[in-house]
mmCIF file of C-alpha atoms in Angstrom:
data_model
loop_
_atom_site.group_PDB
_atom_site.id
_atom_site.type_symbol
_atom_site.label_atom_id
_atom_site.label_comp_id
_atom_site.label_asym_id
_atom_site.label_seq_id
_atom_site.Cartn_x
_atom_site.Cartn_y
_atom_site.Cartn_z
ATOM 1 C CA MET A 260 -0.054 -0.009 0.032
ATOM 2 C CA ALA A 261 1.198 3.473 -0.919
ATOM 3 C CA THR A 262 1.651 6.008 1.853
ATOM 4 C CA GLU A 263 2.150 9.875 1.436
ATOM 5 C CA VAL A 264 4.778 11.614 3.463
ATOM 6 C CA LYS A 265 3.426 15.131 4.230
ATOM 7 C CA VAL A 266 5.002 18.300 5.655
ATOM 8 C CA PRO A 267 4.502 18.173 9.294
ATOM 9 C CA ALA A 268 3.418 21.056 11.676
ATOM 10 C CA LEU A 269 6.246 23.377 11.710
ATOM 11 C CA GLY A 270 5.453 25.525 14.908
ATOM 12 C CA GLU A 271 3.120 28.459 15.848
ATOM 13 C CA SER A 272 2.612 30.912 13.103
ATOM 14 C CA VAL A 273 4.827 29.075 10.577
ATOM 15 C CA THR A 274 2.929 27.863 7.541
ATOM 16 C CA GLU A 275 5.502 27.035 4.959
ATOM 17 C CA ALA A 276 9.219 25.743 4.357
ATOM 18 C CA SER A 277 11.764 25.233 1.816
ATOM 19 C CA ILE A 278 13.173 21.813 0.806
ATOM 20 C CA GLY A 279 16.743 21.907 2.169
ATOM 21 C CA GLU A 280 18.004 18.312 1.291
ATOM 22 C CA LEU A 281 16.551 15.075 0.112
ATOM 23 C CA LEU A 282 17.967 12.595 2.652
ATOM 24 C CA LYS A 283 17.143 9.598 0.765
ATOM 25 C CA ASN A 284 16.877 8.601 -2.976
ATOM 26 C CA VAL A 285 14.013 7.040 -4.982
ATOM 27 C CA GLY A 286 14.245 3.081 -4.194
ATOM 28 C CA ASP A 287 15.821 3.461 -0.816
ATOM 29 C CA ALA A 288 14.269 1.588 2.038
ATOM 30 C CA VAL A 289 13.290 3.399 5.136
ATOM 31 C CA ALA A 290 12.177 2.539 8.580
ATOM 32 C CA VAL A 291 9.417 4.080 10.631
ATOM 33 C CA ASP A 292 10.273 7.480 11.795
ATOM 34 C CA GLU A 293 13.354 7.781 9.682
ATOM 35 C CA PRO A 294 14.093 11.332 8.233
ATOM 36 C CA ILE A 295 13.856 11.447 4.512
ATOM 37 C CA VAL A 296 13.617 15.223 3.923
ATOM 38 C CA SER A 297 15.151 18.170 5.666
ATOM 39 C CA LEU A 298 12.993 21.327 5.713
ATOM 40 C CA GLU A 299 14.033 24.906 6.287
ATOM 41 C CA THR A 300 11.881 27.203 7.937
ATOM 42 C CA ASP A 301 12.620 30.835 9.017
ATOM 43 C CA LYS A 302 14.257 29.884 12.107
ATOM 44 C CA VAL A 303 15.282 26.137 12.256
ATOM 45 C CA ALA A 304 16.024 23.199 9.964
ATOM 46 C CA VAL A 305 13.421 20.367 10.762
ATOM 47 C CA GLU A 306 13.067 16.911 9.386
ATOM 48 C CA ALA A 307 10.138 15.042 7.937
ATOM 49 C CA PRO A 308 10.191 11.244 8.919
ATOM 50 C CA SER A 309 8.585 8.475 7.213
ATOM 51 C CA PRO A 310 5.313 7.338 8.838
ATOM 52 C CA VAL A 311 5.725 3.812 7.808
ATOM 53 C CA ALA A 312 8.442 1.203 6.876
ATOM 54 C CA GLY A 313 8.853 0.549 3.167
ATOM 55 C CA VAL A 314 10.616 1.749 -0.006
ATOM 56 C CA ILE A 315 10.488 5.205 -1.491
ATOM 57 C CA THR A 316 8.687 5.142 -4.860
ATOM 58 C CA GLU A 317 8.519 8.879 -5.666
ATOM 59 C CA PHE A 318 9.466 12.434 -4.523
ATOM 60 C CA LYS A 319 7.056 15.050 -5.133
ATOM 61 C CA VAL A 320 9.468 17.910 -4.388
ATOM 62 C CA ALA A 321 13.047 19.068 -5.191
ATOM 63 C CA VAL A 322 15.443 20.908 -3.400
ATOM 64 C CA GLY A 323 14.770 24.635 -3.019
ATOM 65 C CA ASP A 324 10.897 24.140 -3.363
ATOM 66 C CA THR A 325 8.731 26.083 -1.164
ATOM 67 C CA VAL A 326 6.026 23.900 0.399
ATOM 68 C CA GLU A 327 3.135 24.429 2.785
ATOM 69 C CA VAL A 328 2.157 22.469 5.978
ATOM 70 C CA GLY A 329 0.231 19.354 4.854
ATOM 71 C CA ALA A 330 1.816 19.204 1.417
ATOM 72 C CA VAL A 331 3.034 15.901 -0.016
ATOM 73 C CA LEU A 332 6.607 15.356 -0.154
ATOM 74 C CA ALA A 333 7.153 11.712 -1.075
ATOM 75 C CA VAL A 334 5.449 8.506 -1.693
ATOM 76 C CA ILE A 335 6.351 5.180 0.146
ATOM 77 C CA GLU A 336 5.360 1.598 -0.627
ATOM 78 C CA GLU A 337 4.862 -0.071 2.578
ATOM 79 C CA GLY A 338 6.458 -3.357 3.522
ATOM 80 C CA GLY A 339 8.724 -3.439 0.496
ATOM 81 C CA ALA A 340 12.037 -2.688 2.356
ATOM 82 C CA PRO A 341 13.309 -6.315 3.056
ATOM 83 C CA ALA A 342 12.627 -7.453 -0.551
ATOM 84 C CA ALA A 343 14.000 -4.384 -1.997
ATOM 85 C CA LYS A 344 17.209 -4.894 -0.038
ATOM 86 C CA GLY A 345 17.470 -8.536 -0.961
ATOM 87 C CA GLU A 346 16.713 -7.756 -4.734
ATOM 88 C CA GLU A 347 19.508 -5.077 -4.795
ATOM 89 C CA ALA A 348 22.002 -7.443 -3.275
ATOM 90 C CA GLY A 349 21.147 -10.219 -5.610
ATOM 91 C CA ARG A 350 21.559 -7.867 -8.710
ATOM 92 C CA ALA A 351 24.718 -6.610 -7.111
ATOM 93 C CA ALA A 352 26.095 -10.084 -6.790
ATOM 94 C CA GLU A 353 24.988 -11.136 -10.442
ATOM 95 C CA GLN A 354 26.918 -7.987 -11.564
ATOM 96 C CA ARG A 355 30.121 -8.837 -9.818
ATOM 97 C CA GLU A 356 30.022 -12.410 -11.118
ATOM 98 C CA GLU A 357 29.517 -11.213 -14.751
ATOM 99 C CA GLY A 358 32.060 -8.307 -14.495
ATOM 100 C CA LYS A 359 29.395 -5.619 -15.305
ATOM 101 C CA ASP A 360 29.845 -3.753 -12.227
ATOM 102 C CA GLU A 361 30.621 -0.358 -13.448
ATOM 103 C CA ARG A 362 31.459 1.091 -10.140
ATOM 104 C CA ALA A 363 34.300 -1.417 -9.781
ATOM 105 C CA GLU A 364 35.714 -0.472 -13.040
ATOM 106 C CA ALA A 365 35.725 3.136 -12.343
ATOM 107 C CA PRO A 366 35.557 3.658 -8.621
ATOM 108 C CA ALA A 367 36.850 7.194 -8.370
ATOM 109 C CA PRO A 368 34.526 8.900 -10.836
ATOM 110 C CA ALA A 369 31.500 7.009 -9.315
ATOM 111 C CA ALA A 370 32.253 8.094 -5.864
ATOM 112 C CA SER A 371 32.819 11.715 -6.939
ATOM 113 C CA SER A 372 29.487 11.664 -8.887
ATOM 114 C CA ASP A 373 27.807 10.216 -6.101
ATOM 115 C CA ALA A 374 28.992 12.824 -3.580
ATOM 116 C CA SER A 375 28.274 15.697 -5.928
ATOM 117 C CA GLN A 376 24.614 14.505 -5.984
ATOM 118 C CA THR A 377 24.270 14.586 -2.210
ATOM 119 C CA LEU A 378 26.171 17.599 -1.084
ATOM 120 C CA SER A 379 24.241 20.305 0.444
ATOM 121 C CA PRO A 380 24.900 23.872 -1.017
ATOM 122 C CA ALA A 381 26.912 24.610 2.092
ATOM 123 C CA VAL A 382 29.014 21.787 1.675
ATOM 124 C CA ARG A 383 29.570 22.411 -2.111
ATOM 125 C CA ARG A 384 30.708 25.872 -1.343
ATOM 126 C CA ALA A 385 33.176 24.561 1.218
ATOM 127 C CA VAL A 386 34.533 22.065 -1.193
ATOM 128 C CA LEU A 387 35.065 24.694 -3.855
ATOM 129 C CA GLU A 388 36.742 27.174 -1.318
ATOM 130 C CA HIS A 389 39.134 24.556 0.173
ATOM 131 C CA GLY A 390 39.747 22.492 -3.065
ATOM 132 C CA VAL A 391 39.470 19.068 -1.590
ATOM 133 C CA ASP A 392 37.870 15.944 -2.988
ATOM 134 C CA PRO A 393 34.685 15.072 -1.298
ATOM 135 C CA SER A 394 34.785 11.471 -2.304
ATOM 136 C CA THR A 395 37.803 11.099 -0.047
ATOM 137 C CA ILE A 396 36.291 12.542 3.209
ATOM 138 C CA LYS A 397 34.327 10.230 5.500
ATOM 139 C CA GLY A 398 31.108 12.105 6.590
ATOM 140 C CA SER A 399 29.915 12.552 10.130
ATOM 141 C CA GLY A 400 26.479 13.565 9.412
ATOM 142 C CA ARG A 401 23.344 11.545 9.632
ATOM 143 C CA ASP A 402 23.601 8.433 7.422
ATOM 144 C CA GLY A 403 27.347 9.251 6.700
ATOM 145 C CA ARG A 404 26.593 12.467 4.900
ATOM 146 C CA LEU A 405 29.242 15.193 4.586
ATOM 147 C CA THR A 406 29.002 18.317 6.803
ATOM 148 C CA LYS A 407 30.718 21.782 6.143
ATOM 149 C CA GLU A 408 32.729 20.888 9.258
ATOM 150 C CA ASP A 409 33.934 17.690 7.711
ATOM 151 C CA VAL A 410 35.302 19.595 4.642
ATOM 152 C CA ILE A 411 36.930 22.339 6.680
ATOM 153 C CA ALA A 412 38.532 19.718 8.970
ATOM 154 C CA ALA A 413 39.719 17.604 6.029
ATOM 155 C CA ALA A 414 41.248 21.008 4.368
ATOM 156 C CA LYS A 415 43.094 21.787 7.624
ATOM 157 C CA SER A 416 44.583 18.122 7.776
ATOM 158 C CA LYS A 417 45.661 18.535 4.324
ATOM 159 C CA LYS A 418 47.103 21.944 4.901
ATOM 160 C CA ASP A 419 48.947 20.551 7.933
ATOM 161 C CA GLY A 420 50.654 17.648 5.959
ATOM 162 C CA GLY A 421 48.078 15.109 6.834
ATOM 163 C CA THR A 422 46.696 12.857 4.013
ATOM 164 C CA ILE A 423 43.089 12.844 2.993
ATOM 165 C CA ALA A 424 42.792 9.431 1.346
ATOM 166 C CA ASP A 425 45.249 10.462 -1.209
ATOM 167 C CA ALA A 426 43.324 13.315 -2.390
ATOM 168 C CA ALA A 427 46.364 15.184 -3.751
ATOM 169 C CA PRO A 428 47.619 12.168 -6.083
ATOM 170 C CA ALA A 429 44.033 11.701 -7.396
ATOM 171 C CA GLN A 430 43.809 15.446 -8.284
ATOM 172 C CA ALA A 431 47.430 15.079 -9.928
ATOM 173 C CA GLU A 432 46.273 12.193 -12.096
ATOM 174 C CA THR A 433 43.345 14.214 -13.507
ATOM 175 C CA PRO A 434 44.200 15.372 -17.144
ATOM 176 C CA SER A 435 42.175 18.481 -16.872
ATOM 177 C CA ALA A 436 43.813 19.631 -13.510
ATOM 178 C CA PRO A 437 46.516 21.778 -15.172
ATOM 179 C CA ALA A 438 44.014 23.698 -17.277
ATOM 180 C CA ALA A 439 42.298 24.762 -14.081
ATOM 181 C CA THR A 440 45.133 26.775 -12.892
ATOM 182 C CA GLY A 441 44.167 30.398 -12.553
ATOM 183 C CA GLU A 442 40.634 29.401 -13.580
ATOM 184 C CA ARG A 443 37.879 31.950 -12.208
ATOM 185 C CA ARG A 444 34.893 30.318 -10.920
ATOM 186 C CA GLU A 445 31.483 31.459 -9.948
ATOM 187 C CA GLU A 446 28.587 29.595 -8.227
ATOM 188 C CA ARG A 447 24.995 30.610 -7.843
ATOM 189 C CA VAL A 448 23.213 29.022 -4.941
ATOM 190 C CA LYS A 449 19.806 30.039 -3.798
ATOM 191 C CA MET A 450 19.624 31.477 -0.359
ATOM 192 C CA THR A 451 18.244 29.241 2.389
ATOM 193 C CA ARG A 452 14.980 30.426 3.896
ATOM 194 C CA MET A 453 16.840 30.935 7.224
ATOM 195 C CA ARG A 454 19.381 33.274 5.373
ATOM 196 C CA GLN A 455 16.626 35.088 3.768
ATOM 197 C CA THR A 456 14.793 35.604 7.031
ATOM 198 C CA ILE A 457 18.013 36.854 8.742
ATOM 199 C CA ALA A 458 18.756 39.196 5.995
ATOM 200 C CA LYS A 459 15.152 40.592 6.255
ATOM 201 C CA ARG A 460 15.191 41.017 10.044
ATOM 202 C CA LEU A 461 18.725 42.706 10.163
ATOM 203 C CA LYS A 462 17.779 44.919 7.279
ATOM 204 C CA GLY A 463 14.512 45.718 9.023
ATOM 205 C CA ALA A 464 16.362 46.484 12.358
ATOM 206 C CA GLN A 465 18.425 49.109 10.427
ATOM 207 C CA ASP A 466 15.370 50.467 8.689
ATOM 208 C CA ASN A 467 13.041 50.855 11.847
ATOM 209 C CA ALA A 468 15.293 51.346 14.770
ATOM 210 C CA ALA A 469 17.428 54.391 15.532
ATOM 211 C CA LEU A 470 20.730 52.336 16.151
ATOM 212 C CA LEU A 471 23.544 53.564 18.275
ATOM 213 C CA THR A 472 26.424 51.621 19.930
ATOM 214 C CA THR A 473 28.183 52.656 23.110
ATOM 215 C CA PHE A 474 31.471 50.918 24.186
ATOM 216 C CA ASN A 475 33.665 50.163 27.291
ATOM 217 C CA ASP A 476 36.469 48.018 28.231
ATOM 218 C CA VAL A 477 36.768 45.364 30.905
ATOM 219 C CA ASP A 478 39.568 44.007 32.872
ATOM 220 C CA MET A 479 38.962 40.309 32.920
ATOM 221 C CA SER A 480 41.403 39.562 35.674
ATOM 222 C CA ALA A 481 38.872 38.812 38.482
ATOM 223 C CA VAL A 482 36.861 36.502 36.405
ATOM 224 C CA MET A 483 39.769 34.728 34.958
ATOM 225 C CA GLU A 484 41.069 34.326 38.591
ATOM 226 C CA ALA A 485 37.780 32.885 39.712
ATOM 227 C CA ARG A 486 37.559 30.437 36.919
ATOM 228 C CA ALA A 487 41.134 29.275 37.626
ATOM 229 C CA LYS A 488 40.321 28.774 41.318
ATOM 230 C CA TYR A 489 36.914 27.150 41.049
ATOM 231 C CA LYS A 490 36.703 25.408 37.642
ATOM 232 C CA ASP A 491 37.638 21.990 38.732
ATOM 233 C CA MET A 492 35.392 21.977 41.750
ATOM 234 C CA PHE A 493 32.499 23.565 39.552
ATOM 235 C CA ALA A 494 32.950 20.858 36.779
ATOM 236 C CA LYS A 495 32.912 18.239 39.512
ATOM 237 C CA LYS A 496 29.785 19.328 41.187
ATOM 238 C CA HIS A 497 27.699 20.471 38.195
ATOM 239 C CA ASP A 498 29.268 18.390 35.516
ATOM 240 C CA ILE A 499 29.657 21.423 33.168
ATOM 241 C CA ARG A 500 32.547 23.692 32.389
ATOM 242 C CA LEU A 501 32.533 27.112 34.008
ATOM 243 C CA GLY A 502 32.644 29.550 31.237
ATOM 244 C CA PHE A 503 32.519 33.463 30.657
ATOM 245 C CA MET A 504 29.094 33.613 29.302
ATOM 246 C CA GLY A 505 27.510 32.779 32.868
ATOM 247 C CA PHE A 506 29.312 35.756 34.288
ATOM 248 C CA PHE A 507 28.145 38.096 31.613
ATOM 249 C CA ALA A 508 24.534 36.698 31.649
ATOM 250 C CA LYS A 509 24.241 37.360 35.456
ATOM 251 C CA ALA A 510 25.908 40.852 35.104
ATOM 252 C CA ALA A 511 23.347 41.750 32.335
ATOM 253 C CA CYS A 512 20.579 40.698 34.705
ATOM 254 C CA LEU A 513 21.919 43.254 37.276
ATOM 255 C CA ALA A 514 22.108 45.921 34.703
ATOM 256 C CA LEU A 515 18.599 45.170 33.123
ATOM 257 C CA LYS A 516 16.989 45.345 36.618
ATOM 258 C CA ASP A 517 18.494 48.707 37.293
ATOM 259 C CA VAL A 518 17.861 50.099 33.809
ATOM 260 C CA PRO A 519 14.475 48.445 32.784
ATOM 261 C CA ALA A 520 14.366 50.330 29.448
ATOM 262 C CA VAL A 521 17.135 48.216 28.108
ATOM 263 C CA ASN A 522 15.015 45.043 28.631
ATOM 264 C CA ALA A 523 11.895 46.503 27.227
ATOM 265 C CA TYR A 524 10.743 47.123 23.515
ATOM 266 C CA ILE A 525 8.366 49.235 21.420
ATOM 267 C CA GLU A 526 5.134 47.709 20.210
ATOM 268 C CA GLY A 527 3.061 50.245 18.139
ATOM 269 C CA ASP A 528 2.811 53.401 20.274
ATOM 270 C CA GLU A 529 3.364 51.450 23.574
ATOM 271 C CA ILE A 530 6.608 50.485 25.553
ATOM 272 C CA VAL A 531 6.547 46.866 26.795
ATOM 273 C CA TYR A 532 8.463 46.304 29.946
ATOM 274 C CA HIS A 533 9.419 42.963 31.487
ATOM 275 C CA ASP A 534 9.943 41.903 35.072
ATOM 276 C CA TYR A 535 11.888 38.988 33.668
ATOM 277 C CA VAL A 536 15.059 38.590 31.720
ATOM 278 C CA ASP A 537 14.922 36.080 28.885
ATOM 279 C CA ILE A 538 18.437 36.217 27.275
ATOM 280 C CA SER A 539 18.849 35.276 23.480
ATOM 281 C CA VAL A 540 22.235 33.777 22.990
ATOM 282 C CA ALA A 541 23.659 34.184 19.423
ATOM 283 C CA VAL A 542 24.937 30.712 18.526
ATOM 284 C CA SER A 543 26.575 29.675 15.019
ATOM 285 C CA ALA A 544 24.864 26.985 13.256
ATOM 286 C CA PRO A 545 25.640 25.210 9.840
ATOM 287 C CA ASN A 546 22.836 27.308 8.149
ATOM 288 C CA GLY A 547 23.426 30.678 9.939
ATOM 289 C CA LEU A 548 23.246 32.430 13.272
ATOM 290 C CA VAL A 549 20.506 31.380 15.580
ATOM 291 C CA VAL A 550 19.424 32.830 18.808
ATOM 292 C CA PRO A 551 17.896 30.356 21.452
ATOM 293 C CA VAL A 552 16.637 31.765 24.560
ATOM 294 C CA ILE A 553 17.753 31.358 28.296
ATOM 295 C CA ARG A 554 14.530 31.867 30.063
ATOM 296 C CA ASP A 555 14.119 33.572 33.363
ATOM 297 C CA ALA A 556 18.106 33.981 33.482
ATOM 298 C CA GLN A 557 17.482 36.357 36.702
ATOM 299 C CA ASP A 558 16.437 33.077 38.623
ATOM 300 C CA LYS A 559 19.108 30.790 37.287
ATOM 301 C CA GLY A 560 22.433 30.005 38.781
ATOM 302 C CA PHE A 561 25.816 29.964 36.937
ATOM 303 C CA ALA A 562 25.604 26.086 36.541
ATOM 304 C CA ARG A 563 22.117 26.173 34.999
ATOM 305 C CA ILE A 564 23.056 29.056 32.631
ATOM 306 C CA GLU A 565 26.038 27.198 31.473
ATOM 307 C CA LYS A 566 24.086 24.007 30.776
ATOM 308 C CA ASP A 567 21.563 25.809 28.806
ATOM 309 C CA ILE A 568 24.288 27.421 26.845
ATOM 310 C CA ALA A 569 26.203 24.152 26.067
ATOM 311 C CA ASP A 570 22.872 22.307 25.147
ATOM 312 C CA PHE A 571 22.063 25.293 22.806
ATOM 313 C CA GLY A 572 25.557 25.058 21.103
ATOM 314 C CA LYS A 573 25.394 21.194 20.755
ATOM 315 C CA ARG A 574 21.814 21.190 19.152
ATOM 316 C CA ALA A 575 22.625 24.060 16.973
ATOM 317 C CA LYS A 576 25.517 22.138 15.317
ATOM 318 C CA GLU A 577 23.093 18.959 15.092
ATOM 319 C CA GLY A 578 20.235 21.045 13.660
ATOM 320 C CA THR A 579 17.788 19.934 16.362
ATOM 321 C CA LEU A 580 16.851 23.449 17.922
ATOM 322 C CA THR A 581 13.108 23.927 17.887
ATOM 323 C CA MET A 582 10.988 26.756 17.268
ATOM 324 C CA GLU A 583 10.093 26.957 20.987
ATOM 325 C CA ASP A 584 13.988 27.273 21.840
ATOM 326 C CA MET A 585 14.127 30.516 19.955
ATOM 327 C CA LYS A 586 10.616 32.016 20.740
ATOM 328 C CA GLY A 587 10.745 35.209 22.700
ATOM 329 C CA GLY A 588 13.737 36.769 24.237
ATOM 330 C CA THR A 589 14.111 40.263 25.677
ATOM 331 C CA PHE A 590 17.881 40.946 25.317
ATOM 332 C CA THR A 591 20.599 39.384 23.362
ATOM 333 C CA ILE A 592 24.240 38.595 24.174
ATOM 334 C CA SER A 593 26.510 37.921 21.115
ATOM 335 C CA ASN A 594 30.134 36.585 21.533
ATOM 336 C CA GLY A 595 32.197 37.618 18.528
ATOM 337 C CA GLY A 596 35.356 36.858 20.492
ATOM 338 C CA VAL A 597 35.237 33.248 19.953
ATOM 339 C CA PHE A 598 36.058 33.886 16.342
ATOM 340 C CA GLY A 599 38.635 36.548 17.125
ATOM 341 C CA SER A 600 36.636 39.955 16.863
ATOM 342 C CA LEU A 601 38.513 42.696 18.723
ATOM 343 C CA MET A 602 35.460 45.096 18.170
ATOM 344 C CA SER A 603 32.084 45.303 16.716
ATOM 345 C CA THR A 604 28.750 47.245 16.411
ATOM 346 C CA PRO A 605 26.224 44.287 17.016
ATOM 347 C CA ILE A 606 22.729 44.707 15.433
ATOM 348 C CA ILE A 607 19.695 44.280 17.745
ATOM 349 C CA ASN A 608 17.391 41.340 17.326
ATOM 350 C CA PRO A 609 13.945 42.794 16.765
ATOM 351 C CA PRO A 610 11.626 43.362 18.558
ATOM 352 C CA GLN A 611 14.274 43.699 21.331
ATOM 353 C CA SER A 612 15.986 47.067 21.954
ATOM 354 C CA ALA A 613 19.439 46.120 22.786
ATOM 355 C CA VAL A 614 22.304 43.687 22.389
ATOM 356 C CA LEU A 615 25.371 43.098 24.178
ATOM 357 C CA GLY A 616 28.609 42.354 22.113
ATOM 358 C CA LEU A 617 31.614 40.560 23.692
ATOM 359 C CA HIS A 618 34.976 40.329 22.004
ATOM 360 C CA ARG A 619 38.356 38.613 22.389
ATOM 361 C CA ILE A 620 40.508 39.000 25.496
ATOM 362 C CA GLU A 621 43.998 40.272 25.021
ATOM 363 C CA ASP A 622 46.740 41.499 27.170
ATOM 364 C CA ARG A 623 46.946 45.192 26.939
ATOM 365 C CA PRO A 624 48.810 47.979 28.981
ATOM 366 C CA VAL A 625 46.594 49.976 31.431
ATOM 367 C CA VAL A 626 47.006 52.488 34.298
ATOM 368 C CA VAL A 627 46.148 51.193 37.520
ATOM 369 C CA ASP A 628 46.870 53.401 40.806
ATOM 370 C CA GLY A 629 49.131 55.600 38.673
ATOM 371 C CA GLU A 630 51.201 52.665 37.315
ATOM 372 C CA ILE A 631 51.230 50.983 33.844
ATOM 373 C CA VAL A 632 50.460 47.259 34.212
ATOM 374 C CA ILE A 633 49.599 44.404 31.751
ATOM 375 C CA ARG A 634 46.001 43.181 32.148
ATOM 376 C CA PRO A 635 43.593 40.792 30.180
ATOM 377 C CA MET A 636 41.352 43.394 28.646
ATOM 378 C CA MET A 637 38.016 42.959 26.648
ATOM 379 C CA TYR A 638 36.014 45.540 24.733
ATOM 380 C CA ILE A 639 32.264 45.437 25.089
ATOM 381 C CA ALA A 640 29.539 47.039 23.096
ATOM 382 C CA LEU A 641 25.798 47.710 23.573
ATOM 383 C CA SER A 642 23.911 48.640 20.598
ATOM 384 C CA TYR A 643 20.572 49.979 21.422
ATOM 385 C CA ASP A 644 17.466 51.519 19.969
ATOM 386 C CA HIS A 645 17.740 55.178 20.589
ATOM 387 C CA ARG A 646 14.087 55.635 20.138
ATOM 388 C CA LEU A 647 13.511 53.838 23.583
ATOM 389 C CA ILE A 648 16.824 53.999 25.311
ATOM 390 C CA ASP A 649 18.609 57.240 25.996
ATOM 391 C CA GLY A 650 22.333 57.538 25.961
ATOM 392 C CA ARG A 651 22.604 57.796 29.729
ATOM 393 C CA GLU A 652 20.653 54.615 30.231
ATOM 394 C CA ALA A 653 22.637 52.835 27.708
ATOM 395 C CA VAL A 654 25.947 54.037 29.047
ATOM 396 C CA THR A 655 24.740 53.151 32.636
ATOM 397 C CA ALA A 656 23.568 49.648 31.787
ATOM 398 C CA LEU A 657 27.068 48.904 30.155
ATOM 399 C CA LYS A 658 29.015 50.539 33.174
ATOM 400 C CA ILE A 659 27.153 48.122 35.551
ATOM 401 C CA ILE A 660 28.020 45.185 33.397
ATOM 402 C CA LYS A 661 31.721 46.267 33.453
ATOM 403 C CA GLU A 662 31.668 46.741 37.268
ATOM 404 C CA ALA A 663 30.135 43.403 37.951
ATOM 405 C CA ILE A 664 32.566 41.625 35.765
ATOM 406 C CA GLU A 665 35.618 43.392 37.307
ATOM 407 C CA ASP A 666 34.080 42.630 40.870
ATOM 408 C CA PRO A 667 32.071 39.361 40.630
ATOM 409 C CA THR A 668 31.016 39.860 44.268
ATOM 410 C CA ARG A 669 28.592 42.337 43.088
ATOM 411 C CA MET A 670 26.593 39.706 41.443
ATOM 412 C CA LEU A 671 26.208 37.752 44.775
ATOM 413 C CA ILE A 672 25.158 40.688 46.788
ATOM 414 C CA ASP A 673 22.990 42.294 44.040
ATOM 415 C CA LEU A 674 24.892 45.407 43.943
#
C-alpha cells in the first residue's frame, strides 16, 4: 500500500518551509520515523520522517521548492524494504559475477559523482573554497553525509601535512587539472529560507530602529582568577565547564534590573516592559546564526545557565533546535570573541531594543593606581534603539556590566 509523506506542523505561525535536502533517494528502504527530507523554516531546520517502513517510490518535491504544511513530499510503498534490499543485493552479486559492475571498473569517478549529487549547498561551497575531493572524506552527519565541518577539517588536515585518502595524487592524475590553474569560478546558490529571514530581519532593524552603539572595556582579571580557582570544583559538582558567558549573563541581569528600558521594546505606540530577563544567546549553526533563549535568567544560577548554553550549542550544530527554543527573548548577548573579533557594533534582534557584544580577550597596558600594568582586557559594546533607550541609560547599563565583571562579588550581593 502506498503512503504519502507530508509536511509536518512547523510551529506556531509558521505555515511554509523550503526543501533543504533530500536525505534519501528513490528506491531507498526506510524505517518508521526515519527522516527522508530536511525542511528549512524561517528559524530552524526540521526533518520530515517516514510514517511507515517501506521503499520510497517517488519524491513530489525538489531541493529549493517552497512547500506548505500538509503538502505531499514523497510516496512510500509499505512493507517493501526487506525485499528491495534482497533484490538489490542479488543484482549486485550477479553484476560482480558477470564483471558488469561499472562502479568496480571506475571507482573514483563514481564516488565523485555520488558525492556531488548528495552534497548540500553549504558543503559544495566549502569543497570549492578549500579545493578538497569530497569522495575522499568520511562524513560525520546523519547516514554518513558530509557536513561543512567535515570539509573544513579535511582541508586543515591537508594543509598541516596530513593525508586525505590520497586526495592530492588523485587530483594530480586528472588530465584536466593543469587547465584549471588560474581559473575563475562562480557559483550561484539560492539563499536558504533561514538566510533570507536573517537578511530581512537585520535590514528591518536598521530601517526601523534608531541604532547607536556605546563601548567600554573590561578588566577580565577577577573573572579569570575565579575560573582558575573554582573550575575543577565547579565541573565536578555540576558536570559542566565554568565559562565566561555565565558571568556576563548574570551581570546583564543586574544591569537590566536597574535600567529596565534596556530590557523593554516598542510595540506600536506602547513600550512593553518585562519583570523577567529572557536572554537570547547568539549561536553559530551550519545554516546561519540562531538565537535560542535562556528563559528567566534572573532566577538561574551559573551552572544552569552554562548547561543551557552548552545544550544550545550542541543542538545548533546537530540542527535539532526547535521553534520553542528561539521564541521570545528580551535581550541578546553575542560573543564575537570566540571568532577573534576585537570590536564590533552588533545589530539588535527585533523586537528587542538592545544587544551586548563580547569580544576577544587580549593583554594590554592599562594604568592602575598611577602605574602602567598589563591586564587581560576585553572591549564590550551595547547597541541599542535610541527611540526607546537614552544615551545615559545605555552607558549606565554597560557600566554596571563592566563593574560586575571586574568585581564578581557584586553579582552575589545584588549590587
